[in-house]
Amino acid sequence: MEIAGLLERALRFDFLTKEEGVFLYHNASTAELAFVANELRKKQVPSGKVTWQIDRNVNTTNVCIANCKFCNFFRRPGHDESYITDIETYKVKIEETFRLGGDQLLLQGGHHPDLGLQFYADLFRKLKELYPDLKLHALGPPEIAHVAKLEGISHTEVLSALKAAGMD
């Protein structure tokens, strides 16, 4: 594989394979990748408009059973420092976010063995009830997979239920 050829293909909006993307990640310079990203942005947004999102990351829990090698954030179930974020803490963090011009909450956290679909659906409904204009950017693919496994349902079913509960 050759860096220049792959970057040229990307600039033409040709899809790259996973292997090609990994190759660029490991071999192309940050400047090269940033240049291509900016050129693609200019092609997709010809007005030159650049936007950003003001949001707040809040961890739903630090209890996790995933055993990721890179994480020093998690606590095992029952640990003295384990927590599940309560609604009062969410309220404080959301109101701070609104005061600073933000409108989105990014919810993430550990793979808690007891927090299934009902927990997250109830949480999303409550947050949307309290803050109807709040955008909920919630749970990454590993968390969705964890909930699906806990519930014995598909990823699609989890996502549909969470969307119905208020996830944006």
Tab-separated table of C-alpha atoms in Angstrom:
chain	number	residue	atom	x	y	z
A	1	MET	CA	0.000	0.000	0.000
A	2	GLU	CA	1.080	3.537	-0.702
A	3	ILE	CA	0.078	6.553	1.406
A	4	ALA	CA	-0.234	9.036	-1.482
A	5	GLY	CA	-2.465	6.739	-3.530
A	6	LEU	CA	-4.773	6.025	-0.616
A	7	LEU	CA	-5.072	9.713	0.238
A	8	GLU	CA	-5.884	10.513	-3.409
A	9	ARG	CA	-8.621	7.875	-3.365
A	10	ALA	CA	-10.019	9.351	-0.166
A	11	LEU	CA	-10.058	12.800	-1.772
A	12	ARG	CA	-12.169	11.311	-4.598
A	13	PHE	CA	-14.596	9.920	-1.995
A	14	ASP	CA	-13.571	6.361	-2.861
A	15	PHE	CA	-14.247	4.087	0.078
A	16	LEU	CA	-11.167	2.625	1.700
A	17	THR	CA	-11.058	-0.815	3.240
A	18	LYS	CA	-10.566	-1.293	6.946
A	19	GLU	CA	-7.029	-2.487	6.242
A	20	GLU	CA	-6.281	0.625	4.180
A	21	GLY	CA	-7.623	2.865	6.925
A	22	VAL	CA	-5.501	1.108	9.530
A	23	PHE	CA	-2.485	1.448	7.237
A	24	LEU	CA	-3.054	5.211	6.969
A	25	TYR	CA	-3.570	5.481	10.714
A	26	HIS	CA	-0.196	3.893	11.346
A	27	ASN	CA	1.765	5.393	8.450
A	28	ALA	CA	0.348	8.734	7.291
A	29	SER	CA	1.322	11.880	9.164
A	30	THR	CA	-1.204	13.829	11.183
A	31	ALA	CA	-0.686	16.746	8.793
A	32	GLU	CA	-1.533	14.560	5.780
A	33	LEU	CA	-4.668	13.193	7.425
A	34	ALA	CA	-5.747	16.659	8.578
A	35	PHE	CA	-5.248	18.047	5.070
A	36	VAL	CA	-7.423	15.327	3.519
A	37	ALA	CA	-10.078	15.746	6.205
A	38	ASN	CA	-10.203	19.500	5.626
A	39	GLU	CA	-10.376	19.090	1.841
A	40	LEU	CA	-13.262	16.640	2.191
A	41	ARG	CA	-15.029	19.039	4.550
A	42	LYS	CA	-14.643	21.859	2.018
A	43	LYS	CA	-16.127	19.664	-0.720
A	44	GLN	CA	-19.092	18.694	1.428
A	45	VAL	CA	-19.668	22.176	2.878
A	46	PRO	CA	-18.738	24.541	0.047
A	47	SER	CA	-19.829	27.616	2.007
A	48	GLY	CA	-16.757	27.159	4.180
A	49	LYS	CA	-18.922	26.977	7.258
A	50	VAL	CA	-17.347	25.173	10.188
A	51	THR	CA	-19.414	24.121	13.164
A	52	TRP	CA	-18.818	22.523	16.505
A	53	GLN	CA	-20.884	20.988	19.242
A	54	ILE	CA	-20.815	22.159	22.835
A	55	ASP	CA	-21.700	19.179	24.957
A	56	ARG	CA	-20.941	17.525	28.257
A	57	ASN	CA	-19.641	14.033	28.892
A	58	VAL	CA	-21.213	12.359	31.888
A	59	ASN	CA	-20.497	8.823	32.980
A	60	THR	CA	-23.610	6.886	33.927
A	61	THR	CA	-21.553	4.565	36.118
A	62	ASN	CA	-17.986	3.545	36.744
A	63	VAL	CA	-18.958	-0.060	37.482
A	64	CYS	CA	-17.685	-2.276	34.702
A	65	ILE	CA	-17.086	-5.936	34.014
A	66	ALA	CA	-15.452	-5.512	30.580
A	67	ASN	CA	-11.855	-5.736	31.843
A	68	CYS	CA	-10.423	-3.431	29.165
A	69	LYS	CA	-6.649	-3.318	29.465
A	70	PHE	CA	-6.392	0.455	28.940
A	71	CYS	CA	-8.990	1.605	31.464
A	72	ASN	CA	-8.106	2.854	34.916
A	73	PHE	CA	-11.520	4.466	35.373
A	74	PHE	CA	-13.623	1.400	36.175
A	75	ARG	CA	-14.491	-0.166	39.506
A	76	ARG	CA	-15.724	-3.691	39.997
A	77	PRO	CA	-19.258	-4.238	41.317
A	78	GLY	CA	-19.357	-3.636	45.064
A	79	HIS	CA	-16.155	-1.550	45.172
A	80	ASP	CA	-16.211	1.308	47.715
A	81	GLU	CA	-15.618	3.881	44.951
A	82	SER	CA	-18.256	2.544	42.560
A	83	TYR	CA	-21.178	4.764	41.640
A	84	ILE	CA	-24.236	5.188	39.473
A	85	THR	CA	-24.866	8.826	38.627
A	86	ASP	CA	-28.047	10.094	40.290
A	87	ILE	CA	-30.620	12.402	38.744
A	88	GLU	CA	-29.571	15.369	40.903
A	89	THR	CA	-26.026	15.153	39.535
A	90	TYR	CA	-27.382	15.015	35.988
A	91	LYS	CA	-29.462	18.124	36.671
A	92	VAL	CA	-26.454	20.096	37.907
A	93	LYS	CA	-24.322	19.043	34.941
A	94	ILE	CA	-27.062	19.689	32.368
A	95	GLU	CA	-27.845	23.132	33.760
A	96	GLU	CA	-24.122	24.016	33.714
A	97	THR	CA	-23.992	22.848	30.096
A	98	PHE	CA	-26.972	25.009	29.114
A	99	ARG	CA	-25.450	28.039	30.884
A	100	LEU	CA	-22.280	27.576	28.827
A	101	GLY	CA	-24.196	27.421	25.543
A	102	GLY	CA	-24.283	23.661	25.206
A	103	ASP	CA	-27.311	21.583	24.361
A	104	GLN	CA	-26.077	18.002	24.292
A	105	LEU	CA	-25.182	15.372	26.853
A	106	LEU	CA	-22.840	12.543	25.927
A	107	LEU	CA	-23.667	9.624	28.204
A	108	GLN	CA	-21.173	6.832	28.529
A	109	GLY	CA	-19.926	4.553	31.234
A	110	GLY	CA	-19.059	1.091	32.296
A	111	HIS	CA	-20.660	-2.233	31.500
A	112	HIS	CA	-22.607	-2.550	34.729
A	113	PRO	CA	-23.937	-6.084	35.166
A	114	ASP	CA	-27.251	-4.840	36.594
A	115	LEU	CA	-28.044	-1.844	34.374
A	116	GLY	CA	-30.085	-3.080	31.469
A	117	LEU	CA	-32.421	-1.587	28.936
A	118	GLN	CA	-35.048	-0.504	31.466
A	119	PHE	CA	-32.493	1.535	33.427
A	120	TYR	CA	-31.330	3.453	30.364
A	121	ALA	CA	-34.820	3.891	28.900
A	122	ASP	CA	-36.097	5.254	32.226
A	123	LEU	CA	-33.089	7.563	32.532
A	124	PHE	CA	-33.502	8.922	29.000
A	125	ARG	CA	-37.242	9.486	29.496
A	126	LYS	CA	-36.625	11.337	32.767
A	127	LEU	CA	-33.910	13.540	31.293
A	128	LYS	CA	-36.091	14.422	28.289
A	129	GLU	CA	-39.038	15.114	30.607
A	130	LEU	CA	-36.902	17.528	32.645
A	131	TYR	CA	-35.039	19.008	29.658
A	132	PRO	CA	-37.024	18.558	26.418
A	133	ASP	CA	-34.470	20.519	24.354
A	134	LEU	CA	-31.542	18.413	25.535
A	135	LYS	CA	-29.890	16.271	22.885
A	136	LEU	CA	-28.916	12.846	24.200
A	137	HIS	CA	-25.872	11.396	22.487
A	138	ALA	CA	-25.717	8.221	24.463
A	139	LEU	CA	-23.923	4.910	24.736
A	140	GLY	CA	-21.289	3.689	22.334
A	141	PRO	CA	-21.306	0.404	20.424
A	142	PRO	CA	-19.714	-1.613	23.263
A	143	GLU	CA	-22.355	-0.362	25.697
A	144	ILE	CA	-25.177	-1.158	23.263
A	145	ALA	CA	-23.713	-4.644	22.779
A	146	HIS	CA	-23.515	-5.088	26.556
A	147	VAL	CA	-27.175	-4.122	27.039
A	148	ALA	CA	-28.221	-6.399	24.158
A	149	LYS	CA	-26.342	-9.293	25.742
A	150	LEU	CA	-27.857	-8.613	29.178
A	151	GLU	CA	-31.358	-8.511	27.695
A	152	GLY	CA	-30.915	-11.312	25.179
A	153	ILE	CA	-32.122	-9.096	22.333
A	154	SER	CA	-30.599	-7.639	19.174
A	155	HIS	CA	-28.626	-4.426	18.900
A	156	THR	CA	-31.416	-3.073	16.707
A	157	GLU	CA	-34.003	-3.745	19.395
A	158	VAL	CA	-31.871	-1.985	22.007
A	159	LEU	CA	-31.331	1.032	19.758
A	160	SER	CA	-35.026	1.211	18.822
A	161	ALA	CA	-36.088	1.132	22.471
A	162	LEU	CA	-33.541	3.770	23.465
A	163	LYS	CA	-34.551	5.982	20.544
A	164	ALA	CA	-38.194	5.673	21.634
A	165	ALA	CA	-37.118	6.671	25.149
A	166	GLY	CA	-35.439	9.861	23.934
A	167	MET	CA	-31.966	9.058	22.649
A	168	ASP	CA	-31.112	11.334	19.732
